[in-house]
PDB file of C-alpha atoms and ligand atoms in Angstrom:
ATOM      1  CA  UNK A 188      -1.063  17.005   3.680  1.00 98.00           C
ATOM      2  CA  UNK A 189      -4.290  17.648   1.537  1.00 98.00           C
ATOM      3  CA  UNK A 190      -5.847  14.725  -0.281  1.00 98.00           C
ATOM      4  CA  UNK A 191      -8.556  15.034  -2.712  1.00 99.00           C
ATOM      5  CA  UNK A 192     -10.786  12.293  -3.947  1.00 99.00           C
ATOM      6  CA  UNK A 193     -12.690  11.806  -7.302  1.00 99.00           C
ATOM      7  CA  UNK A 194     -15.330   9.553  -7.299  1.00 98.00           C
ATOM      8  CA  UNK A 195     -18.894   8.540  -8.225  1.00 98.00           C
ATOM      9  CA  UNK A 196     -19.321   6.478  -4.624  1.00 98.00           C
ATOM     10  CA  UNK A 197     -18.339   9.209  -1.562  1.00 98.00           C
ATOM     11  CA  UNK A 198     -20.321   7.002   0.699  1.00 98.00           C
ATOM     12  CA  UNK A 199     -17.185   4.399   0.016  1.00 98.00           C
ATOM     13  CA  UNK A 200     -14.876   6.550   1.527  1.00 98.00           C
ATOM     14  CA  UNK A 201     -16.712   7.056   4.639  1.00 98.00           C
ATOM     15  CA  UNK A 202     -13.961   4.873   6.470  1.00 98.00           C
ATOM     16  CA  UNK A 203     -11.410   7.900   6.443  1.00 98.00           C
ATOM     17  CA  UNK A 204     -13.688   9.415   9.118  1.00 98.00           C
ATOM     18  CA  UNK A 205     -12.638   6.634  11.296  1.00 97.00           C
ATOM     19  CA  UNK A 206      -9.269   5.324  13.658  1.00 97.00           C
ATOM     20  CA  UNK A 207      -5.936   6.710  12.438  1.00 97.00           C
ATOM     21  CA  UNK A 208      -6.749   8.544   9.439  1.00 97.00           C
ATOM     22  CA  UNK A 209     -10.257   9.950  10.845  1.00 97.00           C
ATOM     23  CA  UNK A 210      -7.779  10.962  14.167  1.00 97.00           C
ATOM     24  CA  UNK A 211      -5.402  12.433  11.516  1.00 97.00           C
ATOM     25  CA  UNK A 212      -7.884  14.430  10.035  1.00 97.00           C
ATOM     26  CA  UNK A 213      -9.589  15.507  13.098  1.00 97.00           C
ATOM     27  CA  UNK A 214      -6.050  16.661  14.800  1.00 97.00           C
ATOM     28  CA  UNK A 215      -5.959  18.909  11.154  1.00 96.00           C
ATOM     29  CA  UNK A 216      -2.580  16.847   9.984  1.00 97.00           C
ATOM     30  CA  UNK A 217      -4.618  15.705   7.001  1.00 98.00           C
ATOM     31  CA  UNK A 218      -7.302  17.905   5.115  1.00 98.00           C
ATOM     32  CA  UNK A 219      -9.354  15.278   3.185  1.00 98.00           C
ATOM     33  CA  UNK A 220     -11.589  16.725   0.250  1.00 98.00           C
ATOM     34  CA  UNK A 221     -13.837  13.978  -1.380  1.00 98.00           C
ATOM     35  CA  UNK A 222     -15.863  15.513  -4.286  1.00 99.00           C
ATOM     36  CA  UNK A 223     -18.821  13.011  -6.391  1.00 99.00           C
ATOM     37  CA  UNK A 224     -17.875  12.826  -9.986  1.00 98.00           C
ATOM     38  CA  UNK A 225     -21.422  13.782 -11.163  1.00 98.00           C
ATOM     39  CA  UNK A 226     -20.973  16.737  -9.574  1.00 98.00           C
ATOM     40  CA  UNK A 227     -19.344  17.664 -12.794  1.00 99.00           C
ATOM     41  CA  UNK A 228     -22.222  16.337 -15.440  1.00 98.00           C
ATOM     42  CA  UNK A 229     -24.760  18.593 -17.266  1.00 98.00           C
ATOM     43  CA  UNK A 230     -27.322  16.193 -18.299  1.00 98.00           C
ATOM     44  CA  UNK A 231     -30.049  15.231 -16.420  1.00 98.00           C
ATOM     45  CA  UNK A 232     -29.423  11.226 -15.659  1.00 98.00           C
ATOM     46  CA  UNK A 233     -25.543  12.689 -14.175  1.00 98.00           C
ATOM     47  CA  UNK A 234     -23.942  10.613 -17.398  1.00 98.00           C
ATOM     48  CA  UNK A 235     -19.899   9.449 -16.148  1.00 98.00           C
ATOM     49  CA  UNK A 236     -19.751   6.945 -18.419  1.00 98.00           C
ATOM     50  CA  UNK A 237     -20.038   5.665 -22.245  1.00 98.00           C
ATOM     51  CA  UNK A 238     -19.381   2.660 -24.422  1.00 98.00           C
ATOM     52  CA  UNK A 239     -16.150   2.117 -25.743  1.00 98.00           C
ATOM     53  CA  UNK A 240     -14.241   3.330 -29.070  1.00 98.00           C
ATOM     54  CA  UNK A 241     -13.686  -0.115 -30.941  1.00 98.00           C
ATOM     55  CA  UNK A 242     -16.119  -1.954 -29.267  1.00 98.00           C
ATOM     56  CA  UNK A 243     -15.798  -5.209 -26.319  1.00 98.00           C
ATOM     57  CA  UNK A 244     -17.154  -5.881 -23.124  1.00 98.00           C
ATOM     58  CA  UNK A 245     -18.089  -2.892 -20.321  1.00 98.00           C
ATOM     59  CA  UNK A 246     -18.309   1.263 -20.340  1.00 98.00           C
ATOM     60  CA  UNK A 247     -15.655   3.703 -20.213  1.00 98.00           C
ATOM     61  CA  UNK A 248     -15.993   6.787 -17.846  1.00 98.00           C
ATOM     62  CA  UNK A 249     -16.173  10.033 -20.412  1.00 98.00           C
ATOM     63  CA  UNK A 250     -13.252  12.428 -20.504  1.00 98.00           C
ATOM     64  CA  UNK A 251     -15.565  15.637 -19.446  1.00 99.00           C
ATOM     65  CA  UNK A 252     -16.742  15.049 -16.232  1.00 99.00           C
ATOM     66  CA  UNK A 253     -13.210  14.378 -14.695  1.00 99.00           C
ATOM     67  CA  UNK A 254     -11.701  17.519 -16.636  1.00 99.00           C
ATOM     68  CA  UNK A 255     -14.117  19.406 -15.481  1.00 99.00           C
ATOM     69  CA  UNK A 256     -13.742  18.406 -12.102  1.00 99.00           C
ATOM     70  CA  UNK A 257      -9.193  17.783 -11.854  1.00 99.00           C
ATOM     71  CA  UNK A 258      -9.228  21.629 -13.628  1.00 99.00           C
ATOM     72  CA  UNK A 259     -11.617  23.042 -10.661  1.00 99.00           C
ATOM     73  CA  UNK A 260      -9.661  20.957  -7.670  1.00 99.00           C
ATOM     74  CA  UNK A 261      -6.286  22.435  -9.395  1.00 98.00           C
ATOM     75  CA  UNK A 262      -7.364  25.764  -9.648  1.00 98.00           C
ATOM     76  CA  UNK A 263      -8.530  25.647  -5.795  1.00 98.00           C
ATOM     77  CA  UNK A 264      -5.022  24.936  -4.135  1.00 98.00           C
ATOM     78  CA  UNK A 265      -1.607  26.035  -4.420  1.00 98.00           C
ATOM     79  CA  UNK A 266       1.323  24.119  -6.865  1.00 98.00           C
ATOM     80  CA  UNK A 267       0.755  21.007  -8.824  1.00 98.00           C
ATOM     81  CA  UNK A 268      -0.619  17.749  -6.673  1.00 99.00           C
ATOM     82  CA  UNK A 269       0.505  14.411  -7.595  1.00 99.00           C
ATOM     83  CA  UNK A 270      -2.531  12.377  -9.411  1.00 99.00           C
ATOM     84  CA  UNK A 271      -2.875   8.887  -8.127  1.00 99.00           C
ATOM     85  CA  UNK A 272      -4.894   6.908 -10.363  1.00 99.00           C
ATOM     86  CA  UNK A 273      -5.497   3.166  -8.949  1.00 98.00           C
ATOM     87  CA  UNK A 274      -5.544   0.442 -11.902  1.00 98.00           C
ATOM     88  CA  UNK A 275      -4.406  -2.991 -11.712  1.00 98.00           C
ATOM     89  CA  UNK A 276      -2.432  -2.165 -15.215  1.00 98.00           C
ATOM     90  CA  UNK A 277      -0.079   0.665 -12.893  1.00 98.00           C
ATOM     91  CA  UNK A 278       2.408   0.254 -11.287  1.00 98.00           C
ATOM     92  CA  UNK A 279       2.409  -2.000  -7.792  1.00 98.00           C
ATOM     93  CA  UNK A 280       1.762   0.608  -4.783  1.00 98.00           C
ATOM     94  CA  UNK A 281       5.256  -0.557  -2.536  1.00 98.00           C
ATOM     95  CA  UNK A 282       6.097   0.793   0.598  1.00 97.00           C
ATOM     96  CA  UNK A 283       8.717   2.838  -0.777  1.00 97.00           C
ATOM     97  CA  UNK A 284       6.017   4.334  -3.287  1.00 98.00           C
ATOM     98  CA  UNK A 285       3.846   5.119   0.452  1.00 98.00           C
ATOM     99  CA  UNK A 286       6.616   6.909   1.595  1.00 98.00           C
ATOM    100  CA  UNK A 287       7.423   8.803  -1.632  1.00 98.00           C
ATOM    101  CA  UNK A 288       3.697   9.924  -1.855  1.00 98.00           C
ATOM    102  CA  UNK A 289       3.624  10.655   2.212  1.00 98.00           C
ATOM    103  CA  UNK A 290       6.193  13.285   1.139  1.00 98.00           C
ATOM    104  CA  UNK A 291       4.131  15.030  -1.059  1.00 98.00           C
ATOM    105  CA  UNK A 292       2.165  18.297   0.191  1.00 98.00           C
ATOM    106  CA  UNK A 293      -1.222  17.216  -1.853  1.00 98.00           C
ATOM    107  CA  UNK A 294      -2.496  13.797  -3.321  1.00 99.00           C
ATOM    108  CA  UNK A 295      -5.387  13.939  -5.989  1.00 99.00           C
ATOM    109  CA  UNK A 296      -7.085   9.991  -6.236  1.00 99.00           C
ATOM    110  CA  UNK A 297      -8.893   9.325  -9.279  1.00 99.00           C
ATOM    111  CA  UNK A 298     -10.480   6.378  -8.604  1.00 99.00           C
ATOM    112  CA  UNK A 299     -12.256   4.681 -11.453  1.00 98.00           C
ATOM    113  CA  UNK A 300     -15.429   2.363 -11.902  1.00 93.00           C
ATOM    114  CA  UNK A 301     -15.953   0.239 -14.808  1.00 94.00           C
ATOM    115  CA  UNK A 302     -13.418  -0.003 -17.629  1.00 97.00           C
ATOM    116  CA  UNK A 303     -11.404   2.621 -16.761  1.00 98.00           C
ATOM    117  CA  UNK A 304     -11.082   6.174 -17.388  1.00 98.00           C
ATOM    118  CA  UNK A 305     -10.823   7.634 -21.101  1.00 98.00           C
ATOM    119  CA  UNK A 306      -7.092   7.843 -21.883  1.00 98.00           C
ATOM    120  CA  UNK A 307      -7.203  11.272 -22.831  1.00 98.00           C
ATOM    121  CA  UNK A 308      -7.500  12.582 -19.009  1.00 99.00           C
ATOM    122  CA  UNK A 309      -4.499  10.560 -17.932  1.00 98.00           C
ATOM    123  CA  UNK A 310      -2.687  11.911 -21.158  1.00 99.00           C
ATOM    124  CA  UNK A 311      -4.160  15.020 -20.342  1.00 99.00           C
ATOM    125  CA  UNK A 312      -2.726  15.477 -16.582  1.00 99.00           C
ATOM    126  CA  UNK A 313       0.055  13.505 -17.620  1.00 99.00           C
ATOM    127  CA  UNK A 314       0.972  16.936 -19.229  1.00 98.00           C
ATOM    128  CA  UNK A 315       0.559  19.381 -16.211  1.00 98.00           C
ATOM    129  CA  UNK A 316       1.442  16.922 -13.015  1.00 98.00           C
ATOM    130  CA  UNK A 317       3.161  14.097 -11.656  1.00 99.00           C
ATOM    131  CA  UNK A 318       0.341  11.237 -12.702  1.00 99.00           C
ATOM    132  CA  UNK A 319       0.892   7.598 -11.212  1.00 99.00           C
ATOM    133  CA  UNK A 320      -1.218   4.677 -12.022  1.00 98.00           C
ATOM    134  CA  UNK A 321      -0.922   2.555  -9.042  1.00 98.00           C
ATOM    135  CA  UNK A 322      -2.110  -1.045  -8.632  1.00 98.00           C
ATOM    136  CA  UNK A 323      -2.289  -2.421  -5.157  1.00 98.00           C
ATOM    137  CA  UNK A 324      -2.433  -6.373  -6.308  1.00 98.00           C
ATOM    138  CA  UNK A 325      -2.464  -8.441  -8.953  1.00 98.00           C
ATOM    139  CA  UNK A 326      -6.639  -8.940  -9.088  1.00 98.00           C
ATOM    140  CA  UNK A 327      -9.418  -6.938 -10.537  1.00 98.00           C
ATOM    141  CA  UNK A 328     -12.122  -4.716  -8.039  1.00 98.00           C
ATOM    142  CA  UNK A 329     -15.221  -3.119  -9.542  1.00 98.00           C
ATOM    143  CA  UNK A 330     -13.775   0.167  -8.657  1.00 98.00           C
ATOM    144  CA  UNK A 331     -10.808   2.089  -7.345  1.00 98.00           C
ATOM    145  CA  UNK A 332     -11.978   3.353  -4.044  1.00 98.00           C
ATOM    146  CA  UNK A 333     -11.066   0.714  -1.848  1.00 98.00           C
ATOM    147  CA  UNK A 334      -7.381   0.505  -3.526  1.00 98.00           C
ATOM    148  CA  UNK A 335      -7.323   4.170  -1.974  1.00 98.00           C
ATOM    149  CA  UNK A 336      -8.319   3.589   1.164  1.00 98.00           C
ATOM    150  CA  UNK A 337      -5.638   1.421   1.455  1.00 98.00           C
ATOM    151  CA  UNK A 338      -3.371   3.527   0.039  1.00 98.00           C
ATOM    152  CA  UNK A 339      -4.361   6.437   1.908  1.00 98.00           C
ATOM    153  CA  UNK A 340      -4.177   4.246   5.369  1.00 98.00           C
ATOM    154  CA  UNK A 341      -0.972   3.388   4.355  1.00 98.00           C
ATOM    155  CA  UNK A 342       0.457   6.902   3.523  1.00 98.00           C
ATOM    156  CA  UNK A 343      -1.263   8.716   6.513  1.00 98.00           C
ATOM    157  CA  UNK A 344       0.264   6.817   8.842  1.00 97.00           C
ATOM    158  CA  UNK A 345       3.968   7.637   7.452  1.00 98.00           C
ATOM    159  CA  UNK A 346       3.123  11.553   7.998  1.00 98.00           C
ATOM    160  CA  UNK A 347       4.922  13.269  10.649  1.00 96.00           C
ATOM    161  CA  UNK A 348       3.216  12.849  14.082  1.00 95.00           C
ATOM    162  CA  UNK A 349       0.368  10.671  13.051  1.00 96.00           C
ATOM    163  CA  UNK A 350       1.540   7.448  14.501  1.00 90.00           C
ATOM    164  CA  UNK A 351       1.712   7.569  18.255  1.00 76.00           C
ATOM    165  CA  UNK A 352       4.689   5.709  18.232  1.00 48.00           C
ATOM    166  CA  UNK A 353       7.395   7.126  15.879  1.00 56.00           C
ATOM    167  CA  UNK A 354       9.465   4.267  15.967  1.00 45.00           C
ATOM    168  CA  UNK A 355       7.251   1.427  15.002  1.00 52.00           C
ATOM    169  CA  UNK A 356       7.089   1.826  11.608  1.00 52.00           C
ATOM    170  CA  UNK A 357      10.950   1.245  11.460  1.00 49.00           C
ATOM    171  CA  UNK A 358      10.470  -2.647  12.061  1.00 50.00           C
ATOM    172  CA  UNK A 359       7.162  -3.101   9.785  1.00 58.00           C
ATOM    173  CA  UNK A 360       7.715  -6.043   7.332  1.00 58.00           C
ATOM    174  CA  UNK A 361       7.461  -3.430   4.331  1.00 55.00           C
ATOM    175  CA  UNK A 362       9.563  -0.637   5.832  1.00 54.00           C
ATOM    176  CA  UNK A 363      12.699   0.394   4.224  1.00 45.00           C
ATOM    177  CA  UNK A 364      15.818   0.005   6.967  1.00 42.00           C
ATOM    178  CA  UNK A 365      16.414  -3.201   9.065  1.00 41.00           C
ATOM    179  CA  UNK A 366      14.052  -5.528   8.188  1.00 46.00           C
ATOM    180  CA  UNK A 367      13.330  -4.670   4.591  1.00 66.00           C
ATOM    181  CA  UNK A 368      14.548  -7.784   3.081  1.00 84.00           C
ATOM    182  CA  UNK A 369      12.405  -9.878   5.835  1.00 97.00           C
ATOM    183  CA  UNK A 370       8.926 -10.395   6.977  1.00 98.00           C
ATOM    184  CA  UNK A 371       8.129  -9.980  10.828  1.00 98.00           C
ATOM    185  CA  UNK A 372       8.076 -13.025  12.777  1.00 98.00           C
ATOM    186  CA  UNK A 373       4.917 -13.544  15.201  1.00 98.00           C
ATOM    187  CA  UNK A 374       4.083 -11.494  18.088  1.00 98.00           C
ATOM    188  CA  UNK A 375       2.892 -12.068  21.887  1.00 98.00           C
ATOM    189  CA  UNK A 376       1.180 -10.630  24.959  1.00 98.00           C
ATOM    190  CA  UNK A 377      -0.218 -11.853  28.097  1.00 98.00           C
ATOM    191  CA  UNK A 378      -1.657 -13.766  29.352  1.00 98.00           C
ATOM    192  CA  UNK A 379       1.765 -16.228  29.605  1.00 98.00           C
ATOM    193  CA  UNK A 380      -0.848 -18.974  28.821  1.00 98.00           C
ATOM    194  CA  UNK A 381      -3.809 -19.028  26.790  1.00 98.00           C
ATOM    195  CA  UNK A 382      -5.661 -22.445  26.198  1.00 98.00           C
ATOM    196  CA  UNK A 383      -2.959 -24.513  27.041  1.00 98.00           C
ATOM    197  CA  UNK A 384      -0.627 -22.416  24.628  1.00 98.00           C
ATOM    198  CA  UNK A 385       2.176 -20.720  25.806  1.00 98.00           C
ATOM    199  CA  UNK A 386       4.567 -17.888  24.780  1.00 98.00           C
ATOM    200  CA  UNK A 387       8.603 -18.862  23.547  1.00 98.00           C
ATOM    201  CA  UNK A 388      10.985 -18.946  26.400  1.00 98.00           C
ATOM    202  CA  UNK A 389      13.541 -17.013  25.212  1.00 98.00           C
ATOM    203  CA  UNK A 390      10.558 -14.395  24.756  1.00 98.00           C
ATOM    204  CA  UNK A 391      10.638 -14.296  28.898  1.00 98.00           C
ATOM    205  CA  UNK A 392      14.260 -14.708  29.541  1.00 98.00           C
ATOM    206  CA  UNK A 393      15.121 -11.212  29.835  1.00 98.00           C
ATOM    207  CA  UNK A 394      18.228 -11.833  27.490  1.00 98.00           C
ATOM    208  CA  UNK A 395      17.860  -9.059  24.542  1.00 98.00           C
ATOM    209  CA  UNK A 396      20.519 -10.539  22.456  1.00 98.00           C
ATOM    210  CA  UNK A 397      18.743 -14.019  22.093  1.00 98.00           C
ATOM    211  CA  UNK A 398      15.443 -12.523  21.705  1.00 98.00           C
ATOM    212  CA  UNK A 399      16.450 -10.593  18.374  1.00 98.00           C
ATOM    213  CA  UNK A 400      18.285 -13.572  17.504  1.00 98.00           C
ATOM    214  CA  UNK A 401      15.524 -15.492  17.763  1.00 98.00           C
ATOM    215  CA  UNK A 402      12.982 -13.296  16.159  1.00 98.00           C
ATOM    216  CA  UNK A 403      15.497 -12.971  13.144  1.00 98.00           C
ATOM    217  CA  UNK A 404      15.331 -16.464  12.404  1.00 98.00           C
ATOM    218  CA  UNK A 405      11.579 -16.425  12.927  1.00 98.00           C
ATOM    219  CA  UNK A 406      11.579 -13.628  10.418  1.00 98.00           C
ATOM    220  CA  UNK A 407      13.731 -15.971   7.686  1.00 98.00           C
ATOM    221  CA  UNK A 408      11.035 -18.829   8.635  1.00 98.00           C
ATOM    222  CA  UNK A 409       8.387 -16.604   7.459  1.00 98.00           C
ATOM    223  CA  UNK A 410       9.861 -15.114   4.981  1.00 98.00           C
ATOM    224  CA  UNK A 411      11.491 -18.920   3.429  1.00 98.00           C
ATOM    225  CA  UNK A 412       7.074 -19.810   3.676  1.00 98.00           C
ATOM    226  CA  UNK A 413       5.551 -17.174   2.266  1.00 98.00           C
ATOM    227  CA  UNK A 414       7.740 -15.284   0.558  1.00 98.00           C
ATOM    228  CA  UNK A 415      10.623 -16.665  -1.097  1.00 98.00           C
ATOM    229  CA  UNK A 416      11.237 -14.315  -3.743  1.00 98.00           C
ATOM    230  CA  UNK A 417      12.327 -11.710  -0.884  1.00 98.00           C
ATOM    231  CA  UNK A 418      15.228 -14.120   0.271  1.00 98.00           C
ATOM    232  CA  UNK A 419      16.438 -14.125  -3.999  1.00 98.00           C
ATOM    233  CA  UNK A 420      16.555 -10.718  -4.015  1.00 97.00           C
ATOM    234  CA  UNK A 421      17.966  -9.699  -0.965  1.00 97.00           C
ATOM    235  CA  UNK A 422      21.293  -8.177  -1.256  1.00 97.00           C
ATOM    236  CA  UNK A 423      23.536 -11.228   0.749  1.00 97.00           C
ATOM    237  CA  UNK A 424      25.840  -8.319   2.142  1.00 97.00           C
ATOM    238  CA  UNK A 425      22.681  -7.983   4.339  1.00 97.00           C
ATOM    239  CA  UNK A 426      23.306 -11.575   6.146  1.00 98.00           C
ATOM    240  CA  UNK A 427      25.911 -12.522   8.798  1.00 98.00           C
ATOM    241  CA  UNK A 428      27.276 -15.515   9.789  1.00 98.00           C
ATOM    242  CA  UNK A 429      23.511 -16.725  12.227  1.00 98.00           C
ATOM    243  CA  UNK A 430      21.527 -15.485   9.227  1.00 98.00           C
ATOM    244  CA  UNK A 431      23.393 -17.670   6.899  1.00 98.00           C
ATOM    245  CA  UNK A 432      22.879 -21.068   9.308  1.00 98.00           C
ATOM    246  CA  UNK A 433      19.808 -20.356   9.464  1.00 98.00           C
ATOM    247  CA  UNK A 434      19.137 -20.329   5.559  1.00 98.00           C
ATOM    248  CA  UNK A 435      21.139 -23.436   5.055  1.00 98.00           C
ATOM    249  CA  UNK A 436      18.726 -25.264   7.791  1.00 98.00           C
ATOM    250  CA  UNK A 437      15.681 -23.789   5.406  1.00 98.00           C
ATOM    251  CA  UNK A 438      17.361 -24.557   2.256  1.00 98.00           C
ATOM    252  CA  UNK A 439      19.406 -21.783   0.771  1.00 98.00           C
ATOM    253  CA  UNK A 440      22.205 -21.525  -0.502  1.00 98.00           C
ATOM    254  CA  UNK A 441      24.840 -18.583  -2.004  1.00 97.00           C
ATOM    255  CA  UNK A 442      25.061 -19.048  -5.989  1.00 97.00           C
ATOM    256  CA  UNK A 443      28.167 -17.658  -8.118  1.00 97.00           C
ATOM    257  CA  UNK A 444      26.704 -14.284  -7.773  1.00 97.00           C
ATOM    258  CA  UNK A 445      26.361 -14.680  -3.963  1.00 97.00           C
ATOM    259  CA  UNK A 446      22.558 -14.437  -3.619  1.00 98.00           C
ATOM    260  CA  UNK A 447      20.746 -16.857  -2.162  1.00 98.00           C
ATOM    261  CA  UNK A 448      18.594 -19.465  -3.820  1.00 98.00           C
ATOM    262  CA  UNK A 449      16.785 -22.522  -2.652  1.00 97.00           C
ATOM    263  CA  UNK A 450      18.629 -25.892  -2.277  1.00 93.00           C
ATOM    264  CA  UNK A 451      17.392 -29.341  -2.947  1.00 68.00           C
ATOM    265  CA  UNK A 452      15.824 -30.034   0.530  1.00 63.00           C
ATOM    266  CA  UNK A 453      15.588 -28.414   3.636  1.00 60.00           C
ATOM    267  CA  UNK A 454      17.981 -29.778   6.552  1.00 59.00           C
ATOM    268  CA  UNK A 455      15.369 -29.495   9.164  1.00 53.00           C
ATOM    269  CA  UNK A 456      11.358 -28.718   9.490  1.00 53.00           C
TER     270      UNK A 456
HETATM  271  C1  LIG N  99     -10.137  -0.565 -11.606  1.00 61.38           C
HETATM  272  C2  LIG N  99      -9.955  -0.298 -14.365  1.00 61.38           C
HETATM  273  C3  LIG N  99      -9.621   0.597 -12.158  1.00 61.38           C
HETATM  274  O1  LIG N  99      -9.121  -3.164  -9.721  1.00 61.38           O
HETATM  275  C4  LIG N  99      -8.456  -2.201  -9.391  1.00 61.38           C
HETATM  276  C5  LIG N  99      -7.112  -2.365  -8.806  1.00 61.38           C
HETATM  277  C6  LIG N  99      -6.480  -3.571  -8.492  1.00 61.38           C
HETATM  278  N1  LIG N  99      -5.287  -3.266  -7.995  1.00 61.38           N
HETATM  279  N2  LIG N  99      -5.149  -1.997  -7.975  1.00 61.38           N
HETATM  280  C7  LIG N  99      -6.226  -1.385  -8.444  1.00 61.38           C
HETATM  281  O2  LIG N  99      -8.914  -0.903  -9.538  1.00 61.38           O
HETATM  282  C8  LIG N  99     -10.208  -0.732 -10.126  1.00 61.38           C
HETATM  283  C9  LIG N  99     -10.545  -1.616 -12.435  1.00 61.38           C
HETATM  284  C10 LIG N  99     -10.459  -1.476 -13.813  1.00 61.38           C
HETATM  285  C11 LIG N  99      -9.526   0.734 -13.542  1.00 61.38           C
END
């Protein structure tokens, strides 16, 4: 996969030289380009941005330097990329969009500072590629860069031979497949004890059928805390007859339509 970055701060992205995505690169399974915006100005302060059209608060980054630069990163590769442009106005950056992307031959990341990019370039691109404005969370940065280092992170690690283990990112809390509708429970290693604290029997019992038991209803525990609105939206088809105990004993209940919703009270913890 090629990746190509836009953006007035390269010394931000110095992190992609490092653990799985610097391995990535180094093993030649990624080929990360990052190119400095003002790269692409004339004048002699390196101008990206301007005050808006209508007035308010902040600058707008000017239309030329990033059509100057998207038409010369275009022209120097083969087919039509998909443009990634972080904003918190696009739309949220899921693990299903991670794996979409990760199946893409070439990524261009637009990452803005201040206001925003001019319309015009996303209008502009909008025309000639496939153009997603991402968000990775409901809160404002002062730039895009570190929404694409996580995005990046979380795309690299999806490409083919990447992750040492090829399994593991079956069972990830955000992975489509078994656990989609669930977050992962907690995790354990040795020692057995560790200041006084210990690790869950059935964890050591050998018996594989109780320990994903187990873990299942430590996922719906999680999931009932911190997330909720994953239980209402799970499709019930996905819950047998242990899964539905153990959303009773949190509080849940089928409705008419068969999905779950929260009860009064819980019946225990
Ligand atoms: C940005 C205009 C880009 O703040 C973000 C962001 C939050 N979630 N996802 C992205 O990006 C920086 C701010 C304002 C454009």
């Amino acid at each position: 996969m090629r990746l190509d970055i836009v953006t007035i701060f390269p010394e931000y992205l110095e992190p992609l030289n490092v653990s799985l995505v610097g391995k990535a690169r180094a093993r030649g399974q990624l080929d990360v380009r990052i190119h400095d915006l003002r790269e692409w100005t004339h004048d002699k302060h390196h101008t990206v941005d301007d005050t808006p059209y209508g007035g308010g608060p902040g600058m707008v980054m000017k239309p030329e330097p990033w059509g100057e630069a998207l038409d010369e990163i275009l022209a120097s590769g083969d087919g039509r990329p998909v443009m990634v442009v972080p904003t918190p106005s696009g739309a949220p950056f899921t693990q299903q969009l991670a794996v979409e992307l990760s199946e893409a031959p070439w990524l261009v990341f637009t990452p803005a500072r201040y206001e925003g990019i001019d319309r015009r370039v996303i209008e502009e691109y909008g025309d000639r590629l496939d153009v997603r404005e991402v968000s990775i969370g409901d809160y404002v940065l002062a730039g895009g860069e570190a929404p694409v280092l996580v995005m990046v992170e979380a795309i690299a690690r999806l490409l083919p031979g990447v992750l040492g283990n090829a399994a593991s990112h079956q069972d990830d809390s955000f992975a489509p497949g078994a656990m989609a509708d669930l977050l992962e429970g907690p995790v354990y290693t040795k020692p057995p004890e560790w200041r006084g604290r210990t690790i869950p029997e059935v964890l050591l019992s050998g018996h594989h059928g109780k320990i994903a038991r187990w873990r299942r209803d430590e996922a719906f525990r999680r999931t009932d805390r911190n997330r909720p609105d994953l239980i209402e939206r799970a499709d019930p088809a996905a819950f047998d007859k242990k899964d539905r105990e153990i959303l009773a004993a949190l509080g849940w209940a089928p409705g008419t339509d068969g999905r779950f919703g929260r009860t009064s009270e819980a019946v225990e913890e």
